[in-house]
Coordinates of C-alpha atoms in Angstrom, one line a residue:
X299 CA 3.0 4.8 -28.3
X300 CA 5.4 5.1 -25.8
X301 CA 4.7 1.4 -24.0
X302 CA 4.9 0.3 -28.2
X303 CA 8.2 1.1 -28.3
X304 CA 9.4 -0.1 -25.3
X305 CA 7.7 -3.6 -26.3
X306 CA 9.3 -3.8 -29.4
X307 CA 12.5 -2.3 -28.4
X308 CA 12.6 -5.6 -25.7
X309 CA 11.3 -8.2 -28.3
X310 CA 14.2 -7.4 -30.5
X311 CA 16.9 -7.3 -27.7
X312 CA 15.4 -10.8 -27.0
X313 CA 15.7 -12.1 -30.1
X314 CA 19.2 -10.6 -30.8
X315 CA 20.2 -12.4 -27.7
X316 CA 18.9 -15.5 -28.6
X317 CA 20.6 -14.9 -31.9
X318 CA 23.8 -14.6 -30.3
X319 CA 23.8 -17.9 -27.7
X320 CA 22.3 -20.0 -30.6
X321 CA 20.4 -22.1 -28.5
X322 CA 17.3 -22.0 -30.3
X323 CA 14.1 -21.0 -29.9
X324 CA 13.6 -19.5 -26.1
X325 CA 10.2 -21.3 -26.2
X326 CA 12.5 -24.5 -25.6
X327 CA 14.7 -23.5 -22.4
X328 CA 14.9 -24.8 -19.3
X329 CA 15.4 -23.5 -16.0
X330 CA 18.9 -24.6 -16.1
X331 CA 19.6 -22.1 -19.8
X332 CA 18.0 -19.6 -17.8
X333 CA 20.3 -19.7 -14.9
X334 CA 23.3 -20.2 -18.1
X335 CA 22.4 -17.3 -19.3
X336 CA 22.5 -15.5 -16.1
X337 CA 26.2 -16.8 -15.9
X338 CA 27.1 -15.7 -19.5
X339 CA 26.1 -12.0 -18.5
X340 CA 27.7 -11.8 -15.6
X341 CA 31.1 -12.8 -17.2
X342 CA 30.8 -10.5 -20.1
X343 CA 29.3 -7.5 -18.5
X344 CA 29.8 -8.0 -14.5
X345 CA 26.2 -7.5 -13.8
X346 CA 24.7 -10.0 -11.8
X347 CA 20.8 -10.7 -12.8
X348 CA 18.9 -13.7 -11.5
X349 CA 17.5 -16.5 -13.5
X350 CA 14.1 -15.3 -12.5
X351 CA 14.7 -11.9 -13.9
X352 CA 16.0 -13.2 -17.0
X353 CA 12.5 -15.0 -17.0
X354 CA 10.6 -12.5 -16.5
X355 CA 12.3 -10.8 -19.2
X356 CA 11.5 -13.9 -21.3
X357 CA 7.8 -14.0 -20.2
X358 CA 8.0 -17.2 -18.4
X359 CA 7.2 -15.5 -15.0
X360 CA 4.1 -13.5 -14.7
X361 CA 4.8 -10.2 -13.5
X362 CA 3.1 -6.9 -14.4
X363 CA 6.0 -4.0 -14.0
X364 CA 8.4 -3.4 -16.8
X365 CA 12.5 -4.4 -16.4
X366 CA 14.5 -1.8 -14.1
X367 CA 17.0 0.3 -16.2
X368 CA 19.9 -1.9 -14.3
X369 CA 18.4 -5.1 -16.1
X370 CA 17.9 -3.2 -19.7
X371 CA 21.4 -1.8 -19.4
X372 CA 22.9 -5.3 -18.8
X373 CA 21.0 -6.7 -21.6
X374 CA 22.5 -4.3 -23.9
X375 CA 25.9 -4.5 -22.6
X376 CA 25.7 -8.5 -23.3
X377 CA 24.2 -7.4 -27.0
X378 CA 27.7 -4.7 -27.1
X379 CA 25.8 -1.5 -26.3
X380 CA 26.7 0.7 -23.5
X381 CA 23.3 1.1 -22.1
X382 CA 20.1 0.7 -22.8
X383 CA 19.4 4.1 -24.7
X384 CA 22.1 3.7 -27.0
X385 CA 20.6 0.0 -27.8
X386 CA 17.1 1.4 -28.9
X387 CA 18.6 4.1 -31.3
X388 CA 20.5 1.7 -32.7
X389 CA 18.2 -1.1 -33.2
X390 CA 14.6 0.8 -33.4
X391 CA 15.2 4.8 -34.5
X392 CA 18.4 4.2 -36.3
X393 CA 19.6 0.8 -36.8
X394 CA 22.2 1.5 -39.6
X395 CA 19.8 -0.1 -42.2
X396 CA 16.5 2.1 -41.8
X397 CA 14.7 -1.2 -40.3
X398 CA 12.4 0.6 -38.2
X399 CA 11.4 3.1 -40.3
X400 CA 11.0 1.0 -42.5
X401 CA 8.2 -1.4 -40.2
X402 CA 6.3 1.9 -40.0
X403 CA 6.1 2.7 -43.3
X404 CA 4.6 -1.4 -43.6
X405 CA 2.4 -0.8 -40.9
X406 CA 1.2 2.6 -42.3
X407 CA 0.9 0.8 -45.9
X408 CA -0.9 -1.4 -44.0
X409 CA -3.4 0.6 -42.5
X410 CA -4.1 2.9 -45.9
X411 CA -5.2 -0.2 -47.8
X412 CA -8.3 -1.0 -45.3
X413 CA -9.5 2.7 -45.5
X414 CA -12.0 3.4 -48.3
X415 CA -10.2 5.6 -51.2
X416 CA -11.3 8.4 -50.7
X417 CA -9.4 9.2 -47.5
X418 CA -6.2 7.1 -48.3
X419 CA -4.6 10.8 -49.9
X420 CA -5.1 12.2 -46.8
X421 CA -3.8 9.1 -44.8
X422 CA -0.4 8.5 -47.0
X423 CA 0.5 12.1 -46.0
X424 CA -0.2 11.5 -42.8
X425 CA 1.9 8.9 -42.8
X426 CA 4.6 10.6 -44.6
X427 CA 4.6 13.6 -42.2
X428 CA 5.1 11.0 -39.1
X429 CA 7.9 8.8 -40.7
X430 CA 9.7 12.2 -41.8
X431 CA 9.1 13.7 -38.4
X432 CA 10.7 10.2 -36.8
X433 CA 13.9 10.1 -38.8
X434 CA 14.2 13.6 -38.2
X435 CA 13.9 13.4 -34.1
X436 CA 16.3 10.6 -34.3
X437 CA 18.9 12.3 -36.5
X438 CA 18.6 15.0 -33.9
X439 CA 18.8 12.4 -31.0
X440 CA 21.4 10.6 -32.5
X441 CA 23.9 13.4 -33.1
X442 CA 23.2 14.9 -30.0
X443 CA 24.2 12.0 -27.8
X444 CA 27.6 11.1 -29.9
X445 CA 28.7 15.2 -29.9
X446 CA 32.8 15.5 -29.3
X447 CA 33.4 16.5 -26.4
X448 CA 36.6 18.3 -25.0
X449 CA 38.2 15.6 -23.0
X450 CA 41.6 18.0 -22.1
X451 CA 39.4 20.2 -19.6
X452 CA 38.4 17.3 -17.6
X453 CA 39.8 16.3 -14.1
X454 CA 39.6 13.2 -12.2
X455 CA 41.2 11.5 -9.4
X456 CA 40.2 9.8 -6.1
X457 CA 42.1 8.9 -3.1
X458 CA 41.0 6.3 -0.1
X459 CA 40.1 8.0 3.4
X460 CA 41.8 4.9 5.6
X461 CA 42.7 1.1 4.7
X462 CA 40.4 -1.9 5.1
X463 CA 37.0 -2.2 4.9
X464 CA 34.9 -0.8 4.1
X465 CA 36.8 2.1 2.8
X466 CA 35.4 5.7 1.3
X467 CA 36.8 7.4 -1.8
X468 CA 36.6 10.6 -2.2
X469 CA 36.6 11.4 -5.6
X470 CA 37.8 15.1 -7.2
X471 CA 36.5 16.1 -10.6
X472 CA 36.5 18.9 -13.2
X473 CA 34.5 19.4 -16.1
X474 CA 36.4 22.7 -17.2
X475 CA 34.0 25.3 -18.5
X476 CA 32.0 22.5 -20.8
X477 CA 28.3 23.2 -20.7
X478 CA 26.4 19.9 -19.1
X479 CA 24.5 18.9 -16.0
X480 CA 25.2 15.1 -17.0
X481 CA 28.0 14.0 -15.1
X482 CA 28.3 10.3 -14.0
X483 CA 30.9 8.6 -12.0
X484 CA 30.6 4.8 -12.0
X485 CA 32.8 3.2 -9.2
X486 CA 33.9 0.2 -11.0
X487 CA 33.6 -2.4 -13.4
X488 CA 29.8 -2.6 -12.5
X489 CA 27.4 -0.2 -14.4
X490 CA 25.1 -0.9 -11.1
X491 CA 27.3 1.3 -9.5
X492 CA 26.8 4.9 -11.1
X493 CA 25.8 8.0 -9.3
X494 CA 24.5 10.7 -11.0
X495 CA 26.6 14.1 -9.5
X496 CA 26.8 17.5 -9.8
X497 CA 28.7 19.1 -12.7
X498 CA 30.0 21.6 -10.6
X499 CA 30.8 20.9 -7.0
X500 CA 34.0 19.0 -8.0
X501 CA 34.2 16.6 -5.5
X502 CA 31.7 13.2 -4.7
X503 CA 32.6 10.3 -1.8
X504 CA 31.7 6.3 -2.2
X505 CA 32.0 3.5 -0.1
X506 CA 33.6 0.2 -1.3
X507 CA 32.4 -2.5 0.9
X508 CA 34.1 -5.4 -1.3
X509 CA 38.3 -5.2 -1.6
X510 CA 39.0 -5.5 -5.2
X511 CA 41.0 -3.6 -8.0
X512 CA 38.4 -1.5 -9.7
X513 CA 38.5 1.2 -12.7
X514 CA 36.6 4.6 -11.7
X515 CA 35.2 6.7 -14.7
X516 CA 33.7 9.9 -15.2
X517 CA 31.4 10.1 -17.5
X518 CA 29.7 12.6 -19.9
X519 CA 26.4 11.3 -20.6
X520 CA 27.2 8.0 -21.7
X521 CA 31.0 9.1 -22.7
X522 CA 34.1 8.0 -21.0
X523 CA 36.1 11.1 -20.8
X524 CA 39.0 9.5 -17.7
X525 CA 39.1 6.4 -16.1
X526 CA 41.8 5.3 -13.0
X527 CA 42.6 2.7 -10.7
X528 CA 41.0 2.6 -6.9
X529 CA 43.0 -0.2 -5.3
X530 CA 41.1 -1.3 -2.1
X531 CA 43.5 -3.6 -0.6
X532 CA 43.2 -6.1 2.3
X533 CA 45.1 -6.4 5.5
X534 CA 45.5 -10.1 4.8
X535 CA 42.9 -12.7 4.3
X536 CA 39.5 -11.3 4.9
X537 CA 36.1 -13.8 5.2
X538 CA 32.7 -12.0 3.7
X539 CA 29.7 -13.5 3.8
X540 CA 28.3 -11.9 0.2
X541 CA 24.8 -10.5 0.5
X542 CA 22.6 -7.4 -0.9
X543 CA 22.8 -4.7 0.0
X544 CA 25.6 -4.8 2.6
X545 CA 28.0 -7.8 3.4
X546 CA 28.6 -9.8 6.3
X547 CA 32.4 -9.1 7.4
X548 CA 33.5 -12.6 9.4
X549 CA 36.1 -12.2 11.9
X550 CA 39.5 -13.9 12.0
X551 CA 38.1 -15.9 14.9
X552 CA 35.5 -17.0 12.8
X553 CA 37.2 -18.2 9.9
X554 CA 39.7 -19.8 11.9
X555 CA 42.4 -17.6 9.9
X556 CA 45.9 -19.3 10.4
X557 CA 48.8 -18.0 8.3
X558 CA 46.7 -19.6 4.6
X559 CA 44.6 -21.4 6.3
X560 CA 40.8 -20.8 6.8
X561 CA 37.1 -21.6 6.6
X562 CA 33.3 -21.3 6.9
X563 CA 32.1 -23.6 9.2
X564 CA 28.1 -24.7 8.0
X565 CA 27.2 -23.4 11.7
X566 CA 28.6 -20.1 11.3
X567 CA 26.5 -19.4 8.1
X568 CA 23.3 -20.5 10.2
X569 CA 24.3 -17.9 13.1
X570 CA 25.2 -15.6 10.2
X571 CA 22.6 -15.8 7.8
X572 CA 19.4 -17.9 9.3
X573 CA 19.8 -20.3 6.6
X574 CA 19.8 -23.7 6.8
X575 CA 20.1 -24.5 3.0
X576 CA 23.2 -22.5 1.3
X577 CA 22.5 -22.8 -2.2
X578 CA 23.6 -19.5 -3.9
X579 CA 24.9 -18.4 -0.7
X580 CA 28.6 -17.5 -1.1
X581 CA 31.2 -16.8 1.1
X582 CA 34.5 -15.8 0.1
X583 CA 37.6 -15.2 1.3
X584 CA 39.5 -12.2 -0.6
X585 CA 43.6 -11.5 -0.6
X586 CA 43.8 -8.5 -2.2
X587 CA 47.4 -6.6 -2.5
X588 CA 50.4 -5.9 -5.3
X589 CA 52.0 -9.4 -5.4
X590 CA 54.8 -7.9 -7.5
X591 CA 53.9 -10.3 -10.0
X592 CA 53.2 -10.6 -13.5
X593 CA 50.3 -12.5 -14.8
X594 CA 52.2 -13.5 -17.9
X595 CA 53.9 -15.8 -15.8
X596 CA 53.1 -17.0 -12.6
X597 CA 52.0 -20.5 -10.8
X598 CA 49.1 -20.6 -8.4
X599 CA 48.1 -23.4 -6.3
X600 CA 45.5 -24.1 -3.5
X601 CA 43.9 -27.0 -1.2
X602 CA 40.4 -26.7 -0.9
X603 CA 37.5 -28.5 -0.4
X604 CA 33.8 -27.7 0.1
X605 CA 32.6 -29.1 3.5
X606 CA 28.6 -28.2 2.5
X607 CA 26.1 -31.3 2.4
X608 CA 24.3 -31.9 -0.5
X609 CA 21.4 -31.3 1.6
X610 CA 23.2 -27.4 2.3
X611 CA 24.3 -27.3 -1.0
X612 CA 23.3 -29.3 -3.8
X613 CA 26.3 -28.4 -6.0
X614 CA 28.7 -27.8 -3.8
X615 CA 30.1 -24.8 -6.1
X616 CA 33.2 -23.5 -5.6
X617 CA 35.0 -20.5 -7.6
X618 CA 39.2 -19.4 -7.7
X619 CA 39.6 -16.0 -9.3
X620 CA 43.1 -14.4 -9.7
X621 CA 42.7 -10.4 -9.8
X622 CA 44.4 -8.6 -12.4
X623 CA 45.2 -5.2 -13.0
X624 CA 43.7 -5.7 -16.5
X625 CA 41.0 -8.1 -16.2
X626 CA 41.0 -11.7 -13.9
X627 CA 41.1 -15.2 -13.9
X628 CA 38.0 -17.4 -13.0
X629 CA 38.0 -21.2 -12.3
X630 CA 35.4 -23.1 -11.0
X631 CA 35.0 -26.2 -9.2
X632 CA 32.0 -28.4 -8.4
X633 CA 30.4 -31.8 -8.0
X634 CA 30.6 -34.4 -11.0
X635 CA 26.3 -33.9 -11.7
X636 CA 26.6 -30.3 -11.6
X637 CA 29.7 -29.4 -14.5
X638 CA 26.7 -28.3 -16.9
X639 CA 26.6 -25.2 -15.2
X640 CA 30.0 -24.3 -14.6
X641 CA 32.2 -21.5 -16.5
X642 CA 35.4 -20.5 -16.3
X643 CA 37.1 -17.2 -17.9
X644 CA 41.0 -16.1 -18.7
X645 CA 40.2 -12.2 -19.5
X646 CA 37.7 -11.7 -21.7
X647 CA 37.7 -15.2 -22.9
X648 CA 34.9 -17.1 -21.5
X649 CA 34.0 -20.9 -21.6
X650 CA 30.8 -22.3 -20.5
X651 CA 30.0 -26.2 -19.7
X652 CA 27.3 -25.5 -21.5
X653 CA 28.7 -25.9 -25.4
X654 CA 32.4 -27.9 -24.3
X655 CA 32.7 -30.6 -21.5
X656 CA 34.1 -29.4 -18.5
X657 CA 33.5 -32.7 -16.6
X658 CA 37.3 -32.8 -15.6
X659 CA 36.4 -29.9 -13.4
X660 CA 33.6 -32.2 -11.2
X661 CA 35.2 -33.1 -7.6
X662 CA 34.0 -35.5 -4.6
X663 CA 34.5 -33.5 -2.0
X664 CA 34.5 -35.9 0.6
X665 CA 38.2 -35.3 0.5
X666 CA 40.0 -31.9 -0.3
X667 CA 41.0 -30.9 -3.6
X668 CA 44.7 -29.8 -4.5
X669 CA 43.9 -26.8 -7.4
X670 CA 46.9 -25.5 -9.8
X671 CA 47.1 -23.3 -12.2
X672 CA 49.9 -21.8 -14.1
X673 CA 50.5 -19.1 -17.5
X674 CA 53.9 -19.8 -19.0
X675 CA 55.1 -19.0 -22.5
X676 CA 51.4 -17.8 -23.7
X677 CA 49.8 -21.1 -22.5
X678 CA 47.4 -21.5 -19.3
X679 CA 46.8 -24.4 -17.8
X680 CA 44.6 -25.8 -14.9
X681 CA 45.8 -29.1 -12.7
X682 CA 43.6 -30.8 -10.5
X683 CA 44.8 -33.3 -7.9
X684 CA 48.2 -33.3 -10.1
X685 CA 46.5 -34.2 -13.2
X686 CA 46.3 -31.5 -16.6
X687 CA 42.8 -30.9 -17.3
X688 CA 42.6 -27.6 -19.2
X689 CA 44.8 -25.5 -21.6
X690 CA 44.2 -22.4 -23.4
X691 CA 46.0 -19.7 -25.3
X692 CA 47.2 -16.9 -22.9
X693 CA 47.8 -13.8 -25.1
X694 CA 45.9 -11.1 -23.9
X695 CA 47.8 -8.9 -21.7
X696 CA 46.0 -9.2 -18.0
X697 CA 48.8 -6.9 -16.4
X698 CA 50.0 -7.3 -12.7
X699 CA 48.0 -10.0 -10.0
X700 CA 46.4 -7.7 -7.7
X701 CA 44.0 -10.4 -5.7
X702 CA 43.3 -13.8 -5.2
X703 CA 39.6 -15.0 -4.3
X704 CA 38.5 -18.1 -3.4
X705 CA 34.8 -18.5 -2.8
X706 CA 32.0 -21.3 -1.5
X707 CA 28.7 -21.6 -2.6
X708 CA 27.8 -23.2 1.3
X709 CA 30.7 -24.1 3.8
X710 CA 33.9 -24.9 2.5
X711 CA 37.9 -24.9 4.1
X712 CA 41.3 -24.1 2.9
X713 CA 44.2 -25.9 3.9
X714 CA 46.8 -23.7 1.5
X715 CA 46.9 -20.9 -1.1
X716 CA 50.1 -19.6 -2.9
X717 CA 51.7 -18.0 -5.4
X718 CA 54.7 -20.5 -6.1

């Protein structure tokens, strides 16, 4: 019964999803909406699964063990769930509309009309004993996991142990004299990153080994009862080779780090990673600080290019995110074949190549690129090489720039970066 639920519980988070890109039937995707889709939930939820786990998913890769919870609790973040748990009450115990009490009342109908008549009495209340018994347990379920809870006797803070990287947090907590052993602290913006802790030892240490600007809750079960800021800042530009599960710092020496200039030399990733082919292998180079600058207002601009072969990367990807204290700023660059694939994002406003052209972001890198972007009076725009070639409404409220990130899928070089 169990493995039932789980089965149907994934064939209707499939088919919402499917519902949601409106790309048709998932019998009809490529490899390529499969990687898409991998893009579209990393921007909306900032969880990172692979193309081949979204396949899996999708049964179009054999393969015998069920999803891990991290790959569930994406899914369900994409569908606007805050895990997994929460998705299958919703959709399968209580759904708002009785559906799946409903399907096993059908199935139970179902069943009654093959049996000869003179057990069906017996077998409707049968049946009527277990749908009863279900709606009950989920009542119970339901209203159990949504209980108030006393947010004014919690405590939470954190403070850094040192600067750079990587840096521990050590986090203080209070949970007052509430009655729980369910305590959660999630590090970031990543629900990857949660660690079950102790309701009552008050105090729990993490290591950040990315720089970034990153919300920390506490959680109560799946409630949010205080968030905060942990600012892990950089001491200037700082190269790292991104890789699971720890990164590969570079050296100033290595990146050739002059005032805003750097790069990632296609040698050094072979010494680095024993690769000789760098698709999805990203380096990127992180400046992470208060800039003292709004980012209502502001003018970024960089010189790039990505120095990678086609043979060491076939797309040449390259990716400019401005760090907010609110949310960020993605841009993405590429070769002209490979646009199909690329996103960009202004808060939580996301744009794929997918469903509108973004052609004008396609470069020849055989000669650097001059990025620009700027927010003025509510309007963002994006120059390349001096030309306009994308505009969009500005007017959510991202807060301060916190970070700049510029990032190569292979080798790449920057010849300037600035705030103007």
């Amino acid at each position: 019964m169990i493995i039932e639920e789980k089965d149907l519980a994934l064939a209707r988070c499939r088919a919402l999803v499917e519902k949601k890109l409106n790309w048709g039937s998932s019998n009809d995707w490529s490899a390529q909406d499969f990687e898409r889709l991998s893009e579209r939930i990393a921007a909306e939820t900032g969880v990172s699964l692979s193309a081949t786990t979204l396949k899996r998913v999708w049964g179009k890769v054999k393969y015998d063990s069920v999803p891990t919870q991290t790959t569930l609790n994406a899914l369900a973040q994409f569908l606007g769930y805050d895990n997994w748990r929460l998705f299958c009450v919703s959709n399968l115990t209580l759904n708002g509309n009785g559906n799946h009490t409903a399907e096993m009342a059908t199935a139970v109908t179902q069943k009654v009309l093959t049996l000869p008549f003179w057990k069906r009495r017996r077998t409707w209340l049968i049946g009527l004993v277990l749908i009863v018994a279900v709606s009950a347990v989920a009542v119970l379920f339901f209203n159990y996991f949504n209980a108030p809870i006393d947010v004014s006797q919690v405590r939470f803070s954190s403070r850094r142990v040192s600067e750079g990287l990587p840096n521990s947090v050590v986090f203080e907590y209070s949970v007052g004299n509430l009655k729980t052993d369910s305590v959660t602290i999630q590090q970031s913006w990543d629900p990857r990153r949660r660690e079950r802790i102790s309701a009552y030892k008050g105090q729990h240490t993490s290591i950040y080994y990315y720089p970034g600007y990153f919300n920390a809750k506490l959680l109560i079960g799946d409630q949010i009862m205080q968030e905060h800021p942990v600012f892990i800042k950089t001491q200037g530009w700082k190269g790292i080779v991104e890789q699971s599960p720890l990164p590969i710092y570079l050296s100033n020496k290595e990146i050739g780090l002059t005032g805003n200039t750097m790069e990632i030399k296609a040698e050094t990733l072979r010494e680095k990673t024993s690769k000789a082919v760098f698709n999805d292998v990203w380096t990127h180079f992180y400046l992470v600080k208060d800039f003292n600058l709004n980012a209502d207002n502001f003018t970024f601009e960089t010189v790039l290019q990505n120095t990678s072969a086609k043979e060491e990367a076939i797309c040449q990807k390259v990716r400019i995110r401005i760090l907010t204290s609110e949310s960020a700023i993605g841009l993405p660059l590429c070769s002209k074949g490979c646009t199909s694939d690329a996103s960009l994002f202004i808060g939580g406003t996301n744009v794929s190549g997918k469903d509108r052209d973004l052609s004008a972001f396609g470069c020849d890198f055989s000669k650097v690129q001059r990025l620009k972007c700027t927010v003025s009076n509510k309007v963002f725009t994006v120059f390349l090489n001096g030309k306009s070639i994308f505009t969009a409404p500005a007017n959510e409220n991202l807060g301060k720039i916190v970070g700049v990130v510029i990032g190569f899928e292979g080798a790449g070089k920057i010849e300037s970066a600035a705030f103007l």
